[in-house]
């Protein structure tokens, strides 16, 4: 066995390291590469996409009603007058075409359930899908925001009491939300170089890497989830947030990569800390919340302190659409903190935003994020492209209209059956059902996978393997690509397996490959005369083999 030197790769982001692993996995001819490294789902929501294309056809018919005397393929803006009646005719004539009945139901839902004008809705959607006008308002189209807000209320807040209202900013996915928010918090002196921010670990790698950049230079404090406690935060970890030097707390919920939602008890405990520390800013990235059972966001629990980031990418299989939103309560801590800045800093900010408003001191933080996203001077051309906003609306309506949650339950069953296949391939038992486990990803921890053999073997193995060695061997010898858990802030060498992007039998093969590699190290260990009588390592029926840590 040739031992590959991976020491020079320790500083690479797991997403950059992935490219090296893919090269290795694809190096053997006539071998199928199994890439479970990236969380791009191989499923997608079809109904709202059918609706999008049929809406586009109707919008084109509307456009071609203008300038029809010209022969050069020129159309005009849709006309508001009579548009609902013309759509009803279109829906009747095309009722057997996939997507049309969904659109007709969406118009009815918007009108009858949300109390919005059906004609205004159709006009906004047609103008939006034609992309014939700038996004106005730039933060989000008027009815689009109202509809998406209903979706966010249902999926992120649920039945939890929520006082007041909130604003949304439509952005190019969760990655744009992160970029814009970090920048605007810096520009508006909410986070300054040297400030301490807490990170709920493990966490999506960019939340670790961005604060370390020279333009931010923030000090990071880890709030570590305990793998032995189902990846929940112990109270003593959360108590770190009581320190007034901690300016903000960033977390991904459900977590990435353990894919576990913060328990109700921990959410309540964080809420109690916030009541004692009303100056604490919270950013919660809840992209995987729609895969969880009975999900409640921290945004619902601490709305005035919390910025919510949500992306449509994973749940609807829409990573290429780049659809996300930022949400802030209309009465929020961010605006209060800006109003309390020293006079010179407030005057500097007033000058910064003076070109877009006559009252810059009253400009809400979320509108500052919009302006900053276009370097202020281009604020008049800010905003997510209107076809993207239209697809966001259709995704939202599809979910809102699915009162039986048929799509949601199907997605949950799909990814959970894949996890079962993975463990079946490893010959390991699944853990008892945990209501907080989401299973979009799972972590294969070296310590957890080897514990049934005995702690001495775990110590020996951790001493033997270089960082990422196991991942490189899996890629080179079996064509299996996993991401290193260490890049997400995990404590022990581990691999993140995405349960979203391969078919069930592929996960059986991955499980077998992982088990084979582990057993090879076990044979080497026993060849040294160690580990005799420490279990047979088959992982079957041993209680300690239950993978609660994954």
Short mmCIF file of C-alpha atoms in Angstrom, two decimals:
data_model
loop_
_atom_site.label_atom_id
_atom_site.label_comp_id
_atom_site.label_asym_id
_atom_site.label_seq_id
_atom_site.Cartn_x
_atom_site.Cartn_y
_atom_site.Cartn_z
CA UNK A 1 0.00 0.00 0.00
CA UNK A 2 1.50 3.31 -1.08
CA UNK A 3 0.99 6.01 1.49
CA UNK A 4 0.04 9.29 -0.14
CA UNK A 5 1.37 12.49 1.42
CA UNK A 6 -1.61 14.81 1.95
CA UNK A 7 0.02 17.18 4.43
CA UNK A 8 0.27 19.99 1.89
CA UNK A 9 -3.48 20.03 1.39
CA UNK A 10 -4.48 20.79 4.96
CA UNK A 11 -5.23 24.46 4.29
CA UNK A 12 -7.47 23.87 1.28
CA UNK A 13 -11.19 24.42 1.66
CA UNK A 14 -13.04 21.08 1.48
CA UNK A 15 -14.74 22.32 -1.68
CA UNK A 16 -11.37 22.96 -3.33
CA UNK A 17 -9.97 19.68 -2.03
CA UNK A 18 -12.96 17.99 -3.67
CA UNK A 19 -11.54 18.81 -7.09
CA UNK A 20 -8.34 16.92 -6.25
CA UNK A 21 -10.36 13.95 -5.03
CA UNK A 22 -12.46 13.93 -8.21
CA UNK A 23 -9.31 13.80 -10.33
CA UNK A 24 -8.14 10.76 -8.43
CA UNK A 25 -11.53 9.05 -8.45
CA UNK A 26 -11.82 9.52 -12.21
CA UNK A 27 -8.29 8.37 -12.97
CA UNK A 28 -9.16 4.70 -13.43
CA UNK A 29 -10.71 3.70 -16.74
CA UNK A 30 -13.98 1.78 -16.88
CA UNK A 31 -14.76 2.63 -13.26
CA UNK A 32 -17.84 4.49 -12.12
CA UNK A 33 -16.99 7.47 -9.92
CA UNK A 34 -19.31 7.88 -6.94
CA UNK A 35 -19.21 11.55 -5.99
CA UNK A 36 -21.01 12.07 -2.68
CA UNK A 37 -18.89 15.11 -1.93
CA UNK A 38 -21.14 17.97 -2.93
CA UNK A 39 -24.71 18.45 -1.76
CA UNK A 40 -26.25 19.10 -5.16
CA UNK A 41 -29.46 17.01 -5.14
CA UNK A 42 -30.26 14.68 -8.03
CA UNK A 43 -33.99 15.28 -7.50
CA UNK A 44 -36.02 18.36 -8.35
CA UNK A 45 -39.57 19.70 -8.13
CA UNK A 46 -41.20 19.29 -11.54
CA UNK A 47 -44.64 20.83 -11.08
CA UNK A 48 -43.53 24.44 -10.44
CA UNK A 49 -41.06 24.14 -13.31
CA UNK A 50 -43.82 23.02 -15.68
CA UNK A 51 -45.76 26.00 -14.39
CA UNK A 52 -42.83 28.32 -15.14
CA UNK A 53 -42.62 27.28 -18.80
CA UNK A 54 -46.37 27.52 -19.34
CA UNK A 55 -46.47 30.91 -17.65
CA UNK A 56 -43.72 31.97 -20.05
CA UNK A 57 -45.84 30.84 -22.99
CA UNK A 58 -48.85 32.81 -21.72
CA UNK A 59 -46.65 35.86 -21.11
CA UNK A 60 -45.34 35.66 -24.69
CA UNK A 61 -48.90 35.58 -26.01
CA UNK A 62 -49.63 38.64 -23.91
CA UNK A 63 -46.53 40.40 -25.20
CA UNK A 64 -47.35 39.69 -28.83
CA UNK A 65 -50.71 41.42 -28.49
CA UNK A 66 -48.74 44.67 -28.79
CA UNK A 67 -46.96 45.80 -31.97
CA UNK A 68 -48.51 42.92 -33.88
CA UNK A 69 -48.54 45.07 -37.03
CA UNK A 70 -44.74 44.83 -37.13
CA UNK A 71 -43.16 41.84 -38.88
CA UNK A 72 -39.77 41.93 -37.15
CA UNK A 73 -40.69 39.84 -34.11
CA UNK A 74 -41.42 42.77 -31.82
CA UNK A 75 -43.62 42.50 -28.76
CA UNK A 76 -44.57 44.82 -25.95
CA UNK A 77 -45.28 44.85 -22.25
CA UNK A 78 -48.26 42.80 -21.08
CA UNK A 79 -51.44 44.78 -20.39
CA UNK A 80 -53.09 44.71 -17.00
CA UNK A 81 -56.68 45.26 -18.22
CA UNK A 82 -58.47 41.96 -18.76
CA UNK A 83 -55.40 39.79 -18.09
CA UNK A 84 -57.17 37.49 -15.61
CA UNK A 85 -59.95 36.72 -18.07
CA UNK A 86 -57.46 36.03 -20.85
CA UNK A 87 -55.54 33.70 -18.55
CA UNK A 88 -58.74 31.80 -17.70
CA UNK A 89 -59.28 31.25 -21.42
CA UNK A 90 -55.65 30.14 -21.84
CA UNK A 91 -55.98 27.71 -18.92
CA UNK A 92 -59.15 26.15 -20.34
CA UNK A 93 -57.62 25.74 -23.79
CA UNK A 94 -54.44 24.15 -22.37
CA UNK A 95 -55.84 22.37 -19.32
CA UNK A 96 -54.26 19.03 -20.27
CA UNK A 97 -50.76 20.52 -20.61
CA UNK A 98 -48.49 19.81 -17.57
CA UNK A 99 -48.20 22.89 -15.40
CA UNK A 100 -51.33 24.70 -16.56
CA UNK A 101 -53.63 23.32 -13.87
CA UNK A 102 -50.99 24.21 -11.29
CA UNK A 103 -50.92 27.79 -12.60
CA UNK A 104 -54.72 28.02 -12.54
CA UNK A 105 -54.69 26.73 -8.96
CA UNK A 106 -51.95 29.20 -8.05
CA UNK A 107 -54.02 32.15 -9.31
CA UNK A 108 -57.00 30.88 -7.33
CA UNK A 109 -54.86 30.37 -4.20
CA UNK A 110 -53.34 33.84 -4.44
CA UNK A 111 -56.77 35.39 -4.87
CA UNK A 112 -58.89 33.27 -2.51
CA UNK A 113 -56.41 32.30 0.23
CA UNK A 114 -53.89 35.14 0.29
CA UNK A 115 -56.37 37.89 -0.51
CA UNK A 116 -54.32 39.36 -3.36
CA UNK A 117 -55.70 40.59 -6.67
CA UNK A 118 -55.45 37.80 -9.27
CA UNK A 119 -55.00 40.23 -12.15
CA UNK A 120 -52.22 42.13 -10.35
CA UNK A 121 -50.52 38.82 -9.60
CA UNK A 122 -50.66 37.66 -13.22
CA UNK A 123 -49.40 41.00 -14.46
CA UNK A 124 -46.42 40.96 -12.08
CA UNK A 125 -45.63 37.37 -13.05
CA UNK A 126 -45.88 38.02 -16.79
CA UNK A 127 -43.77 41.15 -16.66
CA UNK A 128 -41.31 39.31 -14.42
CA UNK A 129 -40.93 36.23 -16.58
CA UNK A 130 -40.51 38.36 -19.69
CA UNK A 131 -37.73 40.23 -17.88
CA UNK A 132 -38.78 43.40 -19.66
CA UNK A 133 -38.39 45.73 -16.70
CA UNK A 134 -35.95 46.39 -13.87
CA UNK A 135 -36.76 44.76 -10.52
CA UNK A 136 -39.05 47.32 -8.86
CA UNK A 137 -38.95 47.55 -5.89
CA UNK A 138 -35.30 46.56 -6.08
CA UNK A 139 -35.36 44.63 -2.81
CA UNK A 140 -38.15 42.38 -4.08
CA UNK A 141 -41.18 42.62 -6.37
CA UNK A 142 -44.25 43.78 -4.47
CA UNK A 143 -46.55 40.74 -4.60
CA UNK A 144 -43.61 38.38 -4.85
CA UNK A 145 -42.47 39.45 -1.40
CA UNK A 146 -45.94 38.92 0.06
CA UNK A 147 -46.19 35.40 -1.36
CA UNK A 148 -42.67 34.33 -0.44
CA UNK A 149 -43.27 35.75 3.02
CA UNK A 150 -46.16 33.31 3.45
CA UNK A 151 -43.86 30.46 2.49
CA UNK A 152 -41.19 31.60 4.97
CA UNK A 153 -43.84 31.93 7.68
CA UNK A 154 -45.01 28.38 7.08
CA UNK A 155 -41.60 26.70 6.80
CA UNK A 156 -39.44 28.75 9.17
CA UNK A 157 -41.93 29.96 11.78
CA UNK A 158 -44.76 27.43 11.62
CA UNK A 159 -47.14 27.61 14.55
CA UNK A 160 -44.72 29.44 16.81
CA UNK A 161 -46.12 32.80 18.01
CA UNK A 162 -44.65 35.66 15.99
CA UNK A 163 -45.34 39.30 16.77
CA UNK A 164 -44.94 41.91 14.05
CA UNK A 165 -43.85 41.68 10.44
CA UNK A 166 -40.61 41.19 8.53
CA UNK A 167 -38.95 42.26 5.30
CA UNK A 168 -37.38 40.09 2.62
CA UNK A 169 -34.57 40.70 0.17
CA UNK A 170 -34.41 38.29 -2.78
CA UNK A 171 -30.79 37.31 -3.48
CA UNK A 172 -28.75 34.96 -5.67
CA UNK A 173 -28.90 32.01 -3.29
CA UNK A 174 -27.54 31.59 0.21
CA UNK A 175 -23.99 32.31 -0.92
CA UNK A 176 -24.93 35.80 -2.07
CA UNK A 177 -26.78 36.34 1.20
CA UNK A 178 -23.61 35.51 3.15
CA UNK A 179 -21.47 37.77 0.97
CA UNK A 180 -23.83 40.72 1.19
CA UNK A 181 -24.45 40.39 4.92
CA UNK A 182 -20.81 40.13 5.94
CA UNK A 183 -20.02 43.16 3.81
CA UNK A 184 -22.89 45.32 5.07
CA UNK A 185 -22.26 44.45 8.71
CA UNK A 186 -18.68 45.58 8.22
CA UNK A 187 -19.59 48.75 6.31
CA UNK A 188 -22.20 49.74 8.89
CA UNK A 189 -19.80 49.16 11.83
CA UNK A 190 -21.87 46.31 13.27
CA UNK A 191 -18.79 44.10 13.10
CA UNK A 192 -15.34 45.68 13.33
CA UNK A 193 -11.84 44.20 12.95
CA UNK A 194 -10.90 42.37 16.12
CA UNK A 195 -14.51 41.75 17.19
CA UNK A 196 -15.37 38.27 18.41
CA UNK A 197 -18.08 36.26 16.67
CA UNK A 198 -19.31 32.84 17.78
CA UNK A 199 -19.74 30.04 15.26
CA UNK A 200 -21.97 27.04 15.88
CA UNK A 201 -19.59 24.21 14.95
CA UNK A 202 -19.48 22.21 12.73
CA UNK A 203 -20.59 24.74 10.15
CA UNK A 204 -20.58 25.41 6.41
CA UNK A 205 -16.92 26.19 5.69
CA UNK A 206 -17.29 29.76 4.33
CA UNK A 207 -18.62 30.88 7.72
CA UNK A 208 -15.21 29.90 9.07
CA UNK A 209 -13.17 31.30 6.19
CA UNK A 210 -14.85 34.67 5.50
CA UNK A 211 -14.24 36.19 8.98
CA UNK A 212 -10.54 35.35 8.63
CA UNK A 213 -10.14 37.48 5.48
CA UNK A 214 -8.12 40.69 5.84
CA UNK A 215 -11.10 42.97 5.23
CA UNK A 216 -12.94 41.47 8.23
CA UNK A 217 -10.23 40.15 10.57
CA UNK A 218 -12.72 38.84 13.11
CA UNK A 219 -11.91 36.62 16.05
CA UNK A 220 -13.78 33.32 15.97
CA UNK A 221 -15.15 31.55 19.03
CA UNK A 222 -16.36 27.96 18.56
CA UNK A 223 -19.65 26.82 20.03
CA UNK A 224 -19.08 23.08 19.61
CA UNK A 225 -21.91 20.63 19.10
CA UNK A 226 -21.31 17.35 20.94
CA UNK A 227 -21.35 14.29 18.65
CA UNK A 228 -21.96 12.04 21.65
CA UNK A 229 -25.14 14.03 22.37
CA UNK A 230 -26.56 13.77 18.88
CA UNK A 231 -24.70 16.87 17.68
CA UNK A 232 -26.51 19.17 20.08
CA UNK A 233 -24.96 22.13 21.92
CA UNK A 234 -24.30 21.60 25.61
CA UNK A 235 -25.45 24.41 27.86
CA UNK A 236 -21.89 25.19 28.89
CA UNK A 237 -21.06 25.74 25.21
CA UNK A 238 -24.03 28.04 24.67
CA UNK A 239 -23.11 29.89 27.85
CA UNK A 240 -20.12 31.26 25.92
CA UNK A 241 -22.67 33.58 24.25
CA UNK A 242 -23.21 35.34 27.57
CA UNK A 243 -19.80 36.98 27.25
CA UNK A 244 -20.42 40.60 26.13
CA UNK A 245 -17.33 40.51 23.91
CA UNK A 246 -19.23 38.12 21.59
CA UNK A 247 -20.88 40.46 19.11
CA UNK A 248 -22.69 37.90 16.94
CA UNK A 249 -23.58 34.22 16.75
CA UNK A 250 -23.68 32.51 13.35
CA UNK A 251 -25.09 29.03 12.89
CA UNK A 252 -26.44 26.70 10.23
CA UNK A 253 -29.63 24.99 11.35
CA UNK A 254 -30.05 22.11 10.59
CA UNK A 255 -26.29 21.80 10.74
CA UNK A 256 -23.86 21.15 7.90
CA UNK A 257 -22.48 18.51 7.81
CA UNK A 258 -24.08 16.60 10.74
CA UNK A 259 -27.51 17.53 9.35
CA UNK A 260 -29.16 17.85 12.75
CA UNK A 261 -31.58 20.58 13.77
CA UNK A 262 -31.05 22.46 17.02
CA UNK A 263 -33.26 20.87 19.66
CA UNK A 264 -36.26 22.66 21.11
CA UNK A 265 -34.49 22.77 24.46
CA UNK A 266 -31.42 24.46 22.98
CA UNK A 267 -33.54 26.93 21.02
CA UNK A 268 -35.29 27.90 24.24
CA UNK A 269 -31.97 28.19 26.07
CA UNK A 270 -30.55 30.46 23.35
CA UNK A 271 -33.71 32.56 23.61
CA UNK A 272 -33.14 32.95 27.34
CA UNK A 273 -29.55 34.04 26.72
CA UNK A 274 -30.75 36.60 24.17
CA UNK A 275 -33.19 37.98 26.73
CA UNK A 276 -30.20 38.57 28.99
CA UNK A 277 -28.09 39.80 26.06
CA UNK A 278 -30.43 41.87 23.88
CA UNK A 279 -27.35 43.27 22.06
CA UNK A 280 -26.40 39.87 20.53
CA UNK A 281 -26.75 39.63 16.75
CA UNK A 282 -27.75 36.20 15.42
CA UNK A 283 -27.49 34.96 11.85
CA UNK A 284 -29.21 31.65 11.18
CA UNK A 285 -28.78 29.87 7.84
CA UNK A 286 -31.75 27.52 7.58
CA UNK A 287 -31.41 26.11 4.07
CA UNK A 288 -32.03 22.53 5.29
CA UNK A 289 -34.96 23.45 7.55
CA UNK A 290 -37.52 22.23 5.03
CA UNK A 291 -36.17 18.66 5.38
CA UNK A 292 -36.67 18.66 9.16
CA UNK A 293 -39.69 17.54 11.13
CA UNK A 294 -41.56 20.35 12.91
CA UNK A 295 -38.86 22.90 12.16
CA UNK A 296 -38.79 26.21 14.02
CA UNK A 297 -36.11 28.77 13.19
CA UNK A 298 -34.28 30.94 15.68
CA UNK A 299 -35.78 33.74 13.60
CA UNK A 300 -39.15 32.73 15.05
CA UNK A 301 -37.78 32.58 18.59
CA UNK A 302 -35.65 35.77 18.60
CA UNK A 303 -36.96 37.77 15.63
CA UNK A 304 -35.60 41.19 16.60
CA UNK A 305 -32.06 39.88 17.05
CA UNK A 306 -31.94 37.45 14.16
CA UNK A 307 -31.13 37.64 10.46
CA UNK A 308 -32.58 34.69 8.56
CA UNK A 309 -30.95 33.27 5.45
CA UNK A 310 -32.92 30.77 3.39
CA UNK A 311 -32.16 29.18 0.03
CA UNK A 312 -34.48 27.25 -2.31
CA UNK A 313 -31.53 25.36 -3.79
CA UNK A 314 -31.64 22.04 -1.95
CA UNK A 315 -35.35 21.46 -1.25
CA UNK A 316 -36.51 22.16 -4.80
CA UNK A 317 -33.37 20.88 -6.55
CA UNK A 318 -32.62 24.37 -7.82
CA UNK A 319 -28.93 25.03 -7.20
CA UNK A 320 -28.57 26.47 -10.70
CA UNK A 321 -31.41 28.94 -10.23
CA UNK A 322 -29.57 30.75 -7.39
CA UNK A 323 -32.64 31.58 -5.32
CA UNK A 324 -32.51 32.79 -1.74
CA UNK A 325 -33.84 35.39 0.67
CA UNK A 326 -32.61 37.45 3.58
CA UNK A 327 -35.22 38.22 6.25
CA UNK A 328 -35.13 40.80 9.05
CA UNK A 329 -37.87 41.85 11.44
CA UNK A 330 -39.24 45.33 10.77
CA UNK A 331 -38.16 46.27 14.30
CA UNK A 332 -34.69 44.86 14.69
CA UNK A 333 -31.48 45.14 16.67
CA UNK A 334 -29.40 46.01 13.60
CA UNK A 335 -31.26 49.27 12.99
CA UNK A 336 -31.04 50.12 16.68
CA UNK A 337 -27.30 49.52 16.76
CA UNK A 338 -26.75 51.72 13.71
CA UNK A 339 -28.79 54.52 15.31
CA UNK A 340 -26.57 54.28 18.42
CA UNK A 341 -23.23 54.50 16.60
CA UNK A 342 -20.86 57.35 17.47
CA UNK A 343 -21.66 60.59 15.72
CA UNK A 344 -18.73 60.49 13.30
CA UNK A 345 -19.61 56.96 12.15
CA UNK A 346 -23.28 57.89 11.69
CA UNK A 347 -22.33 60.94 9.66
CA UNK A 348 -20.04 58.84 7.50
CA UNK A 349 -22.86 56.39 6.81
CA UNK A 350 -25.30 59.21 6.08
CA UNK A 351 -22.88 60.50 3.47
CA UNK A 352 -22.48 56.98 2.03
CA UNK A 353 -26.23 56.54 1.45
CA UNK A 354 -27.15 60.19 0.73
CA UNK A 355 -27.37 59.57 -3.01
CA UNK A 356 -30.25 57.10 -2.66
CA UNK A 357 -32.43 58.71 0.01
CA UNK A 358 -33.11 62.10 1.53
CA UNK A 359 -33.19 60.54 5.00
CA UNK A 360 -30.17 58.18 5.06
CA UNK A 361 -30.19 57.99 8.84
CA UNK A 362 -33.57 56.22 8.64
CA UNK A 363 -32.54 53.73 5.96
CA UNK A 364 -33.22 50.21 7.34
CA UNK A 365 -30.33 47.78 7.49
CA UNK A 366 -31.91 45.44 4.94
CA UNK A 367 -32.13 48.29 2.41
CA UNK A 368 -28.51 49.14 3.14
CA UNK A 369 -27.68 45.53 2.21
CA UNK A 370 -29.45 46.05 -1.13
CA UNK A 371 -27.52 49.25 -1.81
CA UNK A 372 -24.19 47.80 -0.70
CA UNK A 373 -24.70 44.83 -3.01
CA UNK A 374 -24.38 47.30 -5.88
CA UNK A 375 -21.76 49.58 -4.29
CA UNK A 376 -24.54 52.09 -3.49
CA UNK A 377 -24.01 54.05 -6.72
CA UNK A 378 -25.77 51.31 -8.70
CA UNK A 379 -28.62 50.89 -6.25
CA UNK A 380 -31.11 51.80 -8.98
CA UNK A 381 -30.17 48.62 -10.85
CA UNK A 382 -30.09 46.34 -7.80
CA UNK A 383 -32.31 43.34 -7.29
CA UNK A 384 -32.55 39.70 -8.23
CA UNK A 385 -33.48 39.12 -11.88
CA UNK A 386 -37.24 39.03 -12.29
CA UNK A 387 -37.46 35.55 -13.91
CA UNK A 388 -35.64 34.19 -10.86
CA UNK A 389 -38.16 35.88 -8.61
CA UNK A 390 -41.01 34.36 -10.63
CA UNK A 391 -39.60 30.85 -10.19
CA UNK A 392 -39.19 31.58 -6.48
CA UNK A 393 -42.89 32.48 -6.30
CA UNK A 394 -43.92 29.31 -8.10
CA UNK A 395 -41.79 27.16 -5.78
CA UNK A 396 -43.37 28.92 -2.80
CA UNK A 397 -46.92 28.48 -4.08
CA UNK A 398 -46.27 24.84 -4.91
CA UNK A 399 -45.34 24.24 -1.28
CA UNK A 400 -48.14 26.39 0.16
CA UNK A 401 -50.76 24.62 -1.95
CA UNK A 402 -49.44 21.17 -0.97
CA UNK A 403 -51.41 21.05 2.28
CA UNK A 404 -50.86 17.30 2.62
CA UNK A 405 -47.09 17.91 2.35
CA UNK A 406 -46.81 15.13 -0.22
CA UNK A 407 -43.65 16.57 -1.79
CA UNK A 408 -41.98 17.15 1.58
CA UNK A 409 -42.66 13.67 2.86
CA UNK A 410 -41.42 12.16 -0.40
CA UNK A 411 -38.14 14.07 -0.13
CA UNK A 412 -37.64 12.97 3.47
CA UNK A 413 -38.27 9.32 2.65
CA UNK A 414 -35.91 9.52 -0.32
CA UNK A 415 -32.85 10.77 1.56
CA UNK A 416 -33.50 8.61 4.62
CA UNK A 417 -33.69 5.47 2.52
CA UNK A 418 -30.28 6.41 1.09
CA UNK A 419 -28.79 6.68 4.56
CA UNK A 420 -30.16 3.24 5.38
CA UNK A 421 -28.49 1.93 2.21
CA UNK A 422 -25.15 3.47 3.23
CA UNK A 423 -25.19 1.76 6.61
CA UNK A 424 -26.39 -1.45 5.04
CA UNK A 425 -23.30 -1.38 2.84
CA UNK A 426 -21.08 -0.80 5.88
CA UNK A 427 -22.72 -3.66 7.76
CA UNK A 428 -23.58 -1.26 10.55
CA UNK A 429 -26.81 -0.74 12.41
CA UNK A 430 -28.76 2.49 12.12
CA UNK A 431 -29.20 4.53 15.27
CA UNK A 432 -32.57 4.85 16.93
CA UNK A 433 -34.84 7.43 15.37
CA UNK A 434 -33.91 10.95 16.47
CA UNK A 435 -36.50 13.60 15.64
CA UNK A 436 -33.74 16.19 15.22
CA UNK A 437 -31.78 14.27 12.57
CA UNK A 438 -32.48 15.51 9.03
CA UNK A 439 -30.18 13.21 7.04
CA UNK A 440 -29.41 15.48 4.09
CA UNK A 441 -25.78 14.70 4.95
CA UNK A 442 -24.18 12.26 7.32
CA UNK A 443 -20.71 12.23 8.86
CA UNK A 444 -18.57 9.10 8.87
CA UNK A 445 -16.29 9.71 11.83
CA UNK A 446 -13.07 7.67 12.14
CA UNK A 447 -13.53 7.38 15.89
CA UNK A 448 -17.18 6.36 15.63
CA UNK A 449 -16.61 3.80 12.87
CA UNK A 450 -13.83 2.11 14.82
CA UNK A 451 -15.10 2.27 18.37
CA UNK A 452 -16.49 -1.29 18.39
CA UNK A 453 -12.92 -2.61 17.99
CA UNK A 454 -11.73 -0.77 21.08
CA UNK A 455 -10.29 2.62 22.07
CA UNK A 456 -6.71 1.39 21.54
CA UNK A 457 -7.38 0.81 17.85
CA UNK A 458 -8.95 4.26 17.55
CA UNK A 459 -5.86 5.85 19.11
CA UNK A 460 -3.56 3.82 16.85
CA UNK A 461 -5.55 4.66 13.70
CA UNK A 462 -5.68 8.37 14.44
CA UNK A 463 -1.93 8.29 14.97
CA UNK A 464 -1.34 6.39 11.71
CA UNK A 465 -3.38 8.39 9.20
CA UNK A 466 -2.46 11.79 7.87
CA UNK A 467 -5.21 14.37 7.41
CA UNK A 468 -7.35 13.41 4.40
CA UNK A 469 -5.41 10.17 3.79
CA UNK A 470 -8.51 8.01 4.09
CA UNK A 471 -10.43 10.26 1.72
CA UNK A 472 -7.65 10.11 -0.87
CA UNK A 473 -7.49 6.34 -0.63
CA UNK A 474 -11.25 6.06 -1.08
CA UNK A 475 -11.03 8.27 -4.16
CA UNK A 476 -8.01 6.55 -5.70
CA UNK A 477 -8.87 2.92 -4.92
CA UNK A 478 -12.67 2.89 -4.98
CA UNK A 479 -13.66 5.99 -6.98
CA UNK A 480 -15.57 7.35 -3.96
CA UNK A 481 -15.49 11.11 -3.29
CA UNK A 482 -16.36 12.44 0.18
CA UNK A 483 -15.62 15.84 1.69
CA UNK A 484 -13.37 16.16 4.76
CA UNK A 485 -15.38 16.84 7.89
CA UNK A 486 -12.43 18.73 9.36
CA UNK A 487 -13.01 21.57 6.92
CA UNK A 488 -16.36 22.15 8.60
CA UNK A 489 -14.87 22.27 12.09
CA UNK A 490 -15.36 18.66 13.24
CA UNK A 491 -13.11 17.33 15.99
CA UNK A 492 -11.93 14.06 14.44
CA UNK A 493 -11.00 12.93 10.92
CA UNK A 494 -14.24 12.26 9.12
CA UNK A 495 -15.94 12.31 5.74
CA UNK A 496 -19.11 14.15 4.83
CA UNK A 497 -21.46 12.05 2.72
CA UNK A 498 -24.17 13.87 0.83
CA UNK A 499 -27.30 11.71 0.80
CA UNK A 500 -28.92 13.86 -1.88
CA UNK A 501 -27.00 13.34 -5.06
CA UNK A 502 -26.66 9.60 -5.78
CA UNK A 503 -29.02 6.67 -6.15
CA UNK A 504 -29.69 4.17 -3.38
CA UNK A 505 -27.50 1.36 -4.70
CA UNK A 506 -24.59 3.81 -5.01
CA UNK A 507 -24.72 4.38 -1.26
CA UNK A 508 -24.53 0.63 -0.67
CA UNK A 509 -21.33 0.62 -2.75
CA UNK A 510 -19.93 3.59 -0.83
CA UNK A 511 -20.68 1.83 2.46
CA UNK A 512 -18.85 -1.29 1.30
CA UNK A 513 -15.84 0.74 0.19
CA UNK A 514 -15.65 2.57 3.51
CA UNK A 515 -15.92 -0.69 5.44
CA UNK A 516 -13.27 -2.38 3.32
CA UNK A 517 -10.82 0.45 3.94
CA UNK A 518 -11.48 0.46 7.69
CA UNK A 519 -11.03 -3.32 7.87
CA UNK A 520 -7.71 -3.09 6.01
CA UNK A 521 -6.35 -0.83 8.76
CA UNK A 522 -7.79 -3.23 11.32
CA UNK A 523 -5.88 -6.12 9.75
CA UNK A 524 -2.65 -4.10 9.90
CA UNK A 525 -3.35 -3.31 13.54
CA UNK A 526 -3.90 -6.97 14.43
CA UNK A 527 -0.85 -8.04 12.43
CA UNK A 528 1.15 -6.03 14.96
CA UNK A 529 -0.20 -8.35 17.64
CA UNK A 530 -2.67 -5.86 18.98
CA UNK A 531 -6.39 -5.87 19.46
CA UNK A 532 -6.76 -9.61 20.14
CA UNK A 533 -10.16 -10.25 21.68
CA UNK A 534 -11.31 -6.68 21.23
CA UNK A 535 -14.28 -7.74 19.13
CA UNK A 536 -14.47 -9.12 15.67
CA UNK A 537 -15.02 -5.77 14.03
CA UNK A 538 -18.04 -6.87 12.07
CA UNK A 539 -20.21 -4.12 13.48
CA UNK A 540 -23.25 -6.39 13.73
CA UNK A 541 -25.22 -6.50 16.91
CA UNK A 542 -22.72 -4.54 18.98
CA UNK A 543 -24.52 -1.83 20.90
CA UNK A 544 -21.57 0.51 20.70
CA UNK A 545 -21.85 0.40 16.92
CA UNK A 546 -24.93 2.57 16.88
CA UNK A 547 -23.82 5.62 14.89
CA UNK A 548 -25.33 8.37 17.00
CA UNK A 549 -22.41 10.60 16.19
CA UNK A 550 -23.14 10.46 12.50
#
